[in-house]
């Protein structure tokens, strides 16, 4: 893919109900032309490929297709390796970004070179598929749910961190990002926070962090798999 400033990873698994508005949200980005957007389509359950077919006409958009169910973090690793960019970020299909989000965070990291990653304030909503500026929110999402960091749901981070800390743990189903933020924090990396609400987080009852299997949360399954409990 073309060299850009930012790679945006968008994981798609049963995302058909959100994808049309998500693509609009991505095109709203003032830094759209400076982004590589990687659509990580896991099994195409909702015919996501049909929904984003026209979106692929942009030369800075690509898809990676998985015919078998694949955990989230191996797909992120594939997306990171498929592009060249100074910065990386993930963006959930059901979450929305302020149009200046990527530009603001990229500029912040370029001017704060001693920081590893940066996030902004996050608004919480129970209503999906809202297109900016018509956002309806029900408060703020606290950023203390990741251990020892304020990474939040869609941080922007330096690609060079993967040279030092490796890629996301492919064994994880839902807490691989939190595990990575812990590594960075333990390594002395600094997390930045822009005190401006620029993300609309949808409290999706079917999201990975809320999903259970046989009565056990995916997070607890991850912790057991990693030998932490």
Backbone as numpy.savetxt, mean C-alpha at the origin, in Angstrom:
# Nx Ny Nz CAx CAy CAz Cx Cy Cz
9.75 -1.38 -17.04 8.91 -0.19 -17.04 9.79 1.06 -17.04
9.24 2.20 -17.45 10.03 3.44 -17.46 10.53 3.80 -16.06
11.69 4.46 -16.00 12.19 4.93 -14.71 11.31 6.08 -14.22
10.82 5.97 -13.02 9.96 6.99 -12.43 10.45 7.26 -11.01
9.81 8.22 -10.35 10.20 8.58 -9.00 9.61 7.61 -7.98
8.35 7.17 -8.21 7.62 6.37 -7.23 7.03 5.14 -7.90
7.11 3.99 -7.23 6.37 2.80 -7.61 5.21 2.63 -6.64
3.98 2.51 -7.17 2.80 2.31 -6.34 2.32 0.87 -6.54
2.27 0.12 -5.45 1.82 -1.27 -5.47 0.35 -1.33 -5.10
-0.47 -1.89 -5.99 -1.91 -2.00 -5.73 -2.30 -3.48 -5.83
-2.51 -4.11 -4.68 -2.86 -5.53 -4.64 -4.35 -5.69 -4.89
-4.68 -6.64 -5.77 -6.08 -6.88 -6.15 -6.45 -8.33 -5.87
-7.35 -8.52 -4.94 -7.92 -9.84 -4.66 -9.38 -9.63 -4.30
-10.27 -10.09 -5.17 -11.70 -9.84 -5.01 -11.97 -8.35 -4.81
-11.39 -7.56 -5.71 -11.42 -6.10 -5.57 -12.35 -5.42 -6.57
-13.18 -6.19 -7.25 -14.01 -5.62 -8.30 -14.92 -4.49 -7.85
-15.40 -4.54 -6.60 -16.31 -3.51 -6.11 -15.62 -2.17 -5.88
-14.30 -2.17 -5.81 -13.56 -0.95 -5.48 -12.70 -0.42 -6.63
-12.45 -1.25 -7.61 -11.37 -0.96 -8.55 -11.64 0.24 -9.45
-12.85 0.38 -9.94 -13.14 1.51 -10.84 -12.82 2.84 -10.19
-13.27 3.03 -8.96 -13.01 4.29 -8.25 -11.53 4.40 -7.88
-10.87 3.28 -7.60 -9.45 3.33 -7.27 -8.63 3.83 -8.46
-8.97 3.39 -9.64 -8.25 3.85 -10.83 -8.44 5.34 -11.05
-9.65 5.83 -10.79 -9.90 7.27 -10.87 -9.01 8.00 -9.88
-8.93 7.45 -8.66 -8.12 8.06 -7.61 -6.65 8.12 -8.00
-6.14 7.07 -8.63 -4.75 7.06 -9.05 -4.51 8.10 -10.15
-5.44 8.21 -11.08 -5.29 9.18 -12.16 -5.39 10.61 -11.65
-6.01 10.80 -10.48 -6.10 12.13 -9.88 -4.75 12.63 -9.36
-3.79 11.74 -9.18 -2.53 12.14 -8.57 -1.79 13.16 -9.43
-1.41 14.26 -8.80 -0.65 15.28 -9.53 0.70 14.74 -10.00
1.18 13.68 -9.36 2.45 13.05 -9.73 2.22 11.78 -10.56
1.04 11.65 -11.17 0.72 10.41 -11.88 1.79 10.06 -12.92
2.25 11.06 -13.66 3.23 10.79 -14.72 4.59 10.40 -14.17
4.81 10.62 -12.87 6.08 10.28 -12.24 6.01 8.96 -11.48
4.91 8.21 -11.69 4.70 6.96 -10.95 4.74 5.75 -11.89
5.28 4.67 -11.40 5.05 3.35 -11.96 3.96 2.70 -11.11
2.86 2.33 -11.72 1.75 1.71 -11.00 1.72 0.24 -11.37
1.82 -0.62 -10.36 1.85 -2.07 -10.58 0.59 -2.67 -9.98
-0.26 -3.23 -10.82 -1.49 -3.88 -10.41 -1.20 -5.36 -10.19
-1.34 -5.82 -8.96 -1.00 -7.19 -8.57 -2.27 -8.00 -8.47
-2.64 -8.64 -9.58 -3.95 -9.28 -9.73 -3.86 -10.74 -9.33
-4.43 -11.05 -8.16 -4.40 -12.41 -7.63 -5.68 -13.15 -8.01
-5.59 -14.00 -9.01 -6.64 -14.92 -9.44 -7.80 -14.28 -10.20
-7.83 -12.95 -10.31 -8.82 -12.28 -11.16 -10.25 -12.73 -10.84
-10.55 -12.89 -9.55 -11.86 -13.41 -9.13 -13.02 -12.56 -9.64
-12.86 -11.24 -9.57 -13.94 -10.32 -9.94 -13.74 -9.75 -11.34
-13.00 -10.45 -12.16 -12.70 -9.96 -13.51 -12.07 -8.57 -13.48
-11.15 -8.41 -12.52 -10.47 -7.12 -12.39 -9.76 -6.72 -13.68
-9.24 -7.70 -14.40 -8.49 -7.40 -15.63 -9.37 -6.68 -16.65
-10.64 -7.00 -16.69 -11.55 -6.30 -17.61 -11.76 -4.86 -17.17
-11.80 -4.64 -15.86 -12.04 -3.30 -15.33 -10.85 -2.39 -15.60
-9.62 -2.93 -15.48 -8.45 -2.06 -15.67 -7.84 -2.17 -17.07
-8.51 -2.81 -18.00 -7.95 -3.00 -19.34 -7.57 -1.67 -19.99
-8.45 -0.69 -19.96 -8.13 0.61 -20.56 -7.04 1.34 -19.80
-6.98 1.11 -18.49 -5.97 1.77 -17.65 -4.57 1.32 -18.05
-4.43 0.12 -18.58 -3.13 -0.39 -18.99 -2.57 0.33 -20.21
-3.39 1.17 -20.83 -2.91 1.94 -21.98 -1.87 2.98 -21.56
-1.88 3.34 -20.30 -0.83 4.23 -19.79 0.50 3.48 -19.80
1.56 4.10 -20.29 2.84 3.39 -20.37 3.51 3.22 -19.01
2.95 3.83 -17.97 3.52 3.70 -16.64 2.70 2.76 -15.76
1.82 1.97 -16.37 0.98 1.02 -15.63 1.25 -0.38 -16.16
1.41 -1.33 -15.26 1.59 -2.72 -15.65 0.82 -3.61 -14.70
0.59 -4.86 -15.12 -0.05 -5.84 -14.26 0.88 -7.02 -14.06
0.74 -7.65 -12.90 1.34 -8.95 -12.66 0.19 -9.86 -12.25
0.01 -10.97 -12.97 -1.14 -11.83 -12.78 -0.72 -13.11 -12.05
-1.51 -13.53 -11.09 -1.26 -14.76 -10.33 -2.45 -15.69 -10.51
-2.21 -16.87 -11.06 -3.29 -17.82 -11.30 -3.66 -18.60 -10.05
-2.74 -18.70 -9.09 -3.00 -19.37 -7.83 -2.99 -18.34 -6.71
-3.72 -18.65 -5.62 -3.74 -17.71 -4.50 -2.33 -17.51 -3.96
-1.96 -16.27 -3.81 -0.61 -15.90 -3.37 -0.74 -14.90 -2.24
0.03 -15.10 -1.17 0.02 -14.13 -0.08 0.37 -12.74 -0.60
-0.06 -11.74 0.15 0.12 -10.35 -0.26 1.59 -9.97 -0.45
2.43 -10.36 0.49 3.79 -9.80 0.51 4.70 -10.34 -0.59
4.58 -11.60 -1.01 5.33 -12.01 -2.19 4.96 -11.19 -3.43
3.68 -10.78 -3.53 3.29 -9.97 -4.68 3.91 -8.58 -4.57
3.96 -8.02 -3.36 4.65 -6.74 -3.20 6.10 -6.86 -3.63
6.76 -7.94 -3.21 8.16 -8.13 -3.58 8.32 -8.18 -5.10
7.41 -8.88 -5.77 7.47 -8.95 -7.23 7.30 -7.56 -7.84
6.37 -6.79 -7.30 6.14 -5.45 -7.82 7.34 -4.54 -7.65
7.98 -4.63 -6.50 9.17 -3.81 -6.25 10.28 -4.17 -7.23
10.46 -5.46 -7.45 11.55 -5.92 -8.33 11.27 -5.63 -9.80
10.01 -5.37 -10.14 9.65 -5.17 -11.55 9.91 -3.76 -12.05
10.25 -2.85 -11.15 10.41 -1.44 -11.54 11.72 -0.88 -10.98
12.05 0.30 -11.47 13.14 1.09 -10.91 12.56 2.43 -10.50
12.70 2.77 -9.25 12.22 4.06 -8.76 12.94 4.38 -7.46
12.95 5.64 -7.11 13.60 6.05 -5.87 12.78 5.66 -4.64
11.45 5.73 -4.78 10.56 5.48 -3.66 9.54 4.39 -4.02
9.02 3.74 -2.96 7.99 2.71 -3.08 6.84 3.06 -2.15
5.63 2.71 -2.53 4.50 2.80 -1.61 3.47 1.74 -2.00
2.66 1.34 -1.04 1.51 0.50 -1.33 0.25 1.32 -1.16
-0.78 0.94 -1.86 -2.06 1.64 -1.72 -3.17 0.62 -1.91
-3.93 0.37 -0.85 -5.01 -0.62 -0.89 -6.08 -0.22 -1.91
-6.69 -1.21 -2.52 -7.70 -0.94 -3.54 -8.90 -0.19 -2.97
-9.18 -0.35 -1.68 -10.36 0.29 -1.10 -10.05 1.57 -0.33
-8.80 2.01 -0.35 -8.43 3.26 0.29 -8.20 4.34 -0.77
-8.37 5.60 -0.38 -8.24 6.71 -1.31 -7.16 7.68 -0.85
-6.48 8.27 -1.83 -5.41 9.22 -1.57 -5.81 10.62 -2.02
-5.41 11.63 -1.25 -5.54 13.01 -1.71 -4.76 13.15 -3.00
-5.23 13.93 -3.98 -4.53 14.05 -5.26 -3.07 14.47 -5.14
-2.70 15.15 -4.06 -1.32 15.59 -3.90 -0.51 14.68 -2.98
-1.08 13.52 -2.65 -0.41 12.65 -1.69 0.98 12.23 -2.15
1.09 11.66 -3.33 2.38 11.15 -3.79 3.38 12.28 -3.96
2.94 13.39 -4.53 3.84 14.52 -4.71 4.32 15.07 -3.38
3.40 15.21 -2.42 3.76 15.76 -1.11 4.75 14.87 -0.38
4.47 13.56 -0.35 5.35 12.64 0.37 6.70 12.50 -0.31
6.74 12.50 -1.64 8.01 12.41 -2.37 8.87 13.62 -2.08
8.27 14.79 -2.14 9.02 16.02 -1.85 9.54 16.01 -0.42
8.72 15.49 0.51 9.14 15.48 1.91 10.37 14.59 2.10
10.37 13.41 1.50 11.52 12.52 1.66 12.76 13.06 0.94
12.55 13.75 -0.16 13.71 14.33 -0.86 14.37 15.42 -0.03
13.59 16.10 0.80 14.14 17.19 1.61 14.46 16.76 3.04
14.12 15.54 3.42 14.45 14.99 4.74 15.20 13.68 4.52
16.43 13.79 4.11 17.18 12.64 3.63 17.59 11.66 4.74
17.42 12.06 6.00 17.76 11.15 7.08 16.56 10.33 7.54
15.43 10.43 6.83 14.24 9.65 7.16 14.06 8.51 6.18
13.58 7.38 6.69 13.39 6.18 5.87 12.07 6.20 5.11
11.02 6.67 5.78 9.71 6.67 5.14 8.87 7.79 5.74
7.74 8.04 5.10 6.86 9.10 5.58 5.41 8.72 5.32
4.54 9.17 6.21 3.09 9.00 6.07 2.42 10.33 6.36
1.11 10.36 6.16 0.32 11.53 6.53 -0.76 11.10 7.50
-1.52 12.07 7.98 -2.70 11.74 8.77 -3.69 10.96 7.92
-4.50 10.12 8.59 -5.43 9.23 7.90 -6.85 9.44 8.42
-7.78 9.67 7.51 -9.19 9.77 7.85 -9.83 8.39 7.77
-10.78 8.14 8.66 -11.48 6.86 8.73 -12.88 7.01 8.16
-13.30 6.05 7.33 -14.66 6.08 6.81 -15.25 4.68 6.81
-16.58 4.63 6.87 -17.31 3.37 6.75 -18.07 3.31 5.43
-17.77 4.26 4.54 -18.45 4.34 3.24 -17.40 4.22 2.13
-17.46 3.16 1.32 -16.45 2.94 0.30 -16.65 3.78 -0.95
-15.62 3.77 -1.80 -15.70 4.30 -3.17 -16.01 5.79 -3.24
-15.36 6.56 -2.40 -15.56 8.00 -2.41 -14.47 8.67 -3.27
-14.89 9.50 -4.18 -13.97 10.20 -5.06 -13.71 11.60 -4.52
-12.43 11.94 -4.38 -12.06 13.28 -3.90 -12.60 14.33 -4.88
-13.12 15.47 -4.38 -13.07 15.97 -3.00 -14.30 15.61 -2.16
-15.14 14.75 -2.66 -16.38 14.41 -1.93 -16.13 13.28 -0.95
-15.27 13.54 0.02 -14.94 12.56 1.04 -15.84 12.76 2.26
-16.42 11.68 2.74 -17.17 11.69 4.00 -16.43 10.81 4.99
-16.04 11.38 6.11 -15.23 10.63 7.07 -15.86 10.68 8.46
-15.50 9.68 9.26 -16.07 9.55 10.60 -15.00 9.62 11.68
-13.96 10.37 11.45 -12.90 10.53 12.44 -11.54 10.24 11.82
-10.54 10.09 12.70 -9.18 9.81 12.26 -8.76 8.41 12.68
-7.92 7.81 11.87 -7.36 6.50 12.20 -6.10 6.72 13.02
-6.04 6.18 14.25 -4.82 6.34 15.05 -3.67 5.58 14.42
-2.48 6.15 14.47 -1.32 5.53 13.84 -0.44 4.81 14.85
-1.07 4.25 15.90 -0.29 3.52 16.91 -0.52 2.02 16.81
-1.15 1.57 15.70 -1.44 0.15 15.61 -0.28 -0.63 15.01
0.73 0.05 14.48 1.97 -0.61 14.07 2.99 -0.43 15.19
3.67 -1.50 15.57 4.62 -1.40 16.70 5.74 -0.39 16.42
5.90 0.53 17.35 7.07 1.42 17.36 7.22 2.26 16.09
6.12 2.53 15.41 6.25 3.36 14.21 4.93 4.06 13.92
4.99 5.02 13.02 3.78 5.68 12.54 3.65 5.45 11.04
3.94 4.23 10.60 3.96 3.96 9.16 2.57 4.08 8.53
1.53 3.68 9.24 0.19 3.80 8.69 -0.08 2.85 7.53
-1.25 3.00 6.88 -1.65 2.03 5.85 -0.99 2.21 4.49
-0.41 3.37 4.19 0.18 3.55 2.86 1.39 4.48 2.91
2.43 4.09 3.63 3.62 4.94 3.71 4.38 4.97 2.39
5.17 5.99 2.22 6.11 6.09 1.11 7.50 5.86 1.69
8.26 4.90 1.11 9.57 4.58 1.67 10.63 4.52 0.59
11.88 4.54 1.03 13.01 4.52 0.11 13.28 3.09 -0.37
13.41 2.93 -1.67 13.72 1.61 -2.22 15.02 1.07 -1.65
15.97 1.95 -1.37 17.28 1.51 -0.89 17.20 0.74 0.42
16.09 0.88 1.17 15.93 0.14 2.41 15.94 -1.37 2.17
15.48 -1.80 1.01 15.45 -3.24 0.72 16.85 -3.80 0.48
17.79 -2.95 0.09 19.17 -3.42 -0.04 19.75 -3.76 1.33
19.30 -3.05 2.35 19.82 -3.24 3.70 19.03 -4.27 4.50
17.71 -4.28 4.32 16.85 -5.10 5.18 16.17 -6.26 4.44
16.37 -6.36 3.16 15.72 -7.41 2.39 14.29 -7.05 2.04
13.56 -8.03 1.52 12.19 -7.81 1.09 11.21 -8.29 2.16
9.93 -8.13 1.89 8.90 -8.51 2.85 8.87 -10.03 3.03
8.59 -10.46 4.24 8.60 -11.88 4.57 7.45 -12.57 3.83
7.76 -13.47 2.89 6.71 -14.10 2.09 5.82 -15.07 2.87
6.20 -15.40 4.11 5.40 -16.30 4.92 4.19 -15.62 5.53
4.18 -14.31 5.54 3.13 -13.56 6.23 1.90 -13.38 5.36
0.73 -13.47 6.00 -0.53 -13.23 5.31 -1.02 -11.80 5.50
-0.71 -11.22 6.69 -1.30 -9.90 6.96 -0.40 -8.94 7.74
0.65 -9.41 8.43 1.46 -8.49 9.23 2.87 -8.32 8.68
3.08 -8.68 7.43 4.42 -8.55 6.85 4.92 -7.12 6.82
4.01 -6.16 6.62 4.44 -4.76 6.63 4.84 -4.33 8.04
4.04 -4.72 9.06 4.38 -4.37 10.44 5.73 -4.97 10.83
6.00 -6.21 10.39 7.28 -6.85 10.67 8.42 -6.06 10.04
8.20 -5.57 8.82 9.23 -4.78 8.15 9.46 -3.46 8.86
8.37 -2.78 9.27 8.54 -1.52 9.98 9.33 -1.75 11.28
9.07 -2.88 11.95 9.83 -3.21 13.16 11.32 -3.33 12.85
11.64 -4.00 11.74 13.06 -4.13 11.35 13.70 -2.76 11.17
12.98 -1.89 10.47 13.55 -0.57 10.23 13.73 0.20 11.53
12.73 0.11 12.39 12.82 0.82 13.68 13.99 0.28 14.49
14.14 -1.05 14.54 15.24 -1.66 15.28 16.59 -1.28 14.69
16.61 -1.01 13.39 17.85 -0.60 12.73 18.16 0.88 12.87
17.30 1.59 13.59 17.54 3.01 13.83 16.99 3.94 12.77
16.15 3.40 11.87 15.57 4.24 10.82 14.50 5.16 11.41
14.34 6.32 10.76 13.40 7.33 11.25 12.14 7.35 10.37
11.00 7.48 11.05 9.70 7.53 10.38 9.17 8.95 10.44
8.79 9.49 9.30 8.25 10.85 9.26 6.73 10.85 9.20
6.14 11.90 9.72 4.69 12.05 9.69 4.34 13.48 9.28
3.65 13.61 8.17 3.16 14.91 7.71 1.80 15.13 8.37
1.67 16.19 9.13 0.45 16.41 9.91 -0.63 17.06 9.05
-1.04 16.32 8.05 -2.11 16.73 7.16 -2.87 15.46 6.77
-4.20 15.50 6.85 -5.00 14.31 6.56 -5.13 14.15 5.05
-4.41 13.15 4.50 -4.36 13.00 3.05 -4.71 11.59 2.58
-5.21 10.74 3.50 -5.63 9.39 3.15 -7.02 9.14 3.72
-7.88 8.48 2.93 -9.20 8.07 3.39 -9.19 6.56 3.48
-9.19 6.04 4.71 -9.08 4.61 4.98 -10.48 4.03 5.18
-10.82 3.05 4.36 -12.12 2.40 4.48 -12.03 1.23 5.45
-12.85 1.25 6.49 -12.87 0.18 7.49 -13.63 -1.01 6.90
-12.96 -1.76 6.07 -13.55 -2.88 5.35 -13.63 -4.10 6.27
-14.83 -4.59 6.52 -15.00 -5.73 7.44 -14.39 -7.01 6.88
-14.08 -7.03 5.58 -13.49 -8.22 4.95 -11.99 -8.07 4.69
-11.40 -7.05 5.26 -9.98 -6.82 5.02 -9.13 -7.90 5.68
-7.87 -8.01 5.25 -6.99 -9.06 5.77 -6.83 -8.98 7.28
-6.67 -7.77 7.80 -6.41 -7.65 9.24 -7.62 -8.03 10.08
-8.81 -8.11 9.45 -10.01 -8.48 10.19 -10.48 -9.90 9.87
-9.77 -10.58 8.98 -10.21 -11.89 8.53 -9.72 -12.98 9.49
-10.53 -14.01 9.63 -10.15 -15.15 10.46 -10.26 -16.44 9.64
-9.52 -17.46 10.08 -9.61 -18.79 9.51 -9.73 -19.78 10.66
-10.83 -20.52 10.68 -11.09 -21.47 11.76 -11.07 -20.79 13.12
-11.59 -19.57 13.16 -11.69 -18.84 14.41 -10.42 -18.15 14.86
-9.35 -18.23 14.07 -8.07 -17.62 14.42 -7.79 -16.49 13.44
-7.41 -15.32 13.96 -7.11 -14.20 13.07 -5.88 -14.51 12.23
-5.83 -13.92 11.04 -4.66 -14.11 10.19 -3.41 -13.55 10.86
-3.58 -12.49 11.64 -2.43 -11.91 12.34 -1.85 -12.91 13.34
-2.71 -13.57 14.12 -2.22 -14.56 15.07 -1.60 -15.75 14.35
-2.17 -16.12 13.20 -1.58 -17.21 12.42 -0.18 -16.83 11.95
-0.02 -15.58 11.55 1.31 -15.10 11.15 2.29 -15.18 12.31
1.87 -14.70 13.46 2.75 -14.70 14.63 3.17 -16.12 15.01
2.24 -17.06 14.90 2.56 -18.44 15.20 3.52 -18.99 14.15
3.27 -18.67 12.88 4.12 -19.14 11.80 5.55 -18.63 11.95
5.68 -17.42 12.49 7.00 -16.81 12.68 7.63 -17.19 14.02
6.93 -17.99 14.82 7.47 -18.42 16.10 7.41 -17.38 17.19
6.50 -16.42 17.04 6.40 -15.36 18.04 5.38 -15.68 19.13
4.50 -16.63 18.88 3.55 -17.05 19.92 3.46 -18.59 19.86
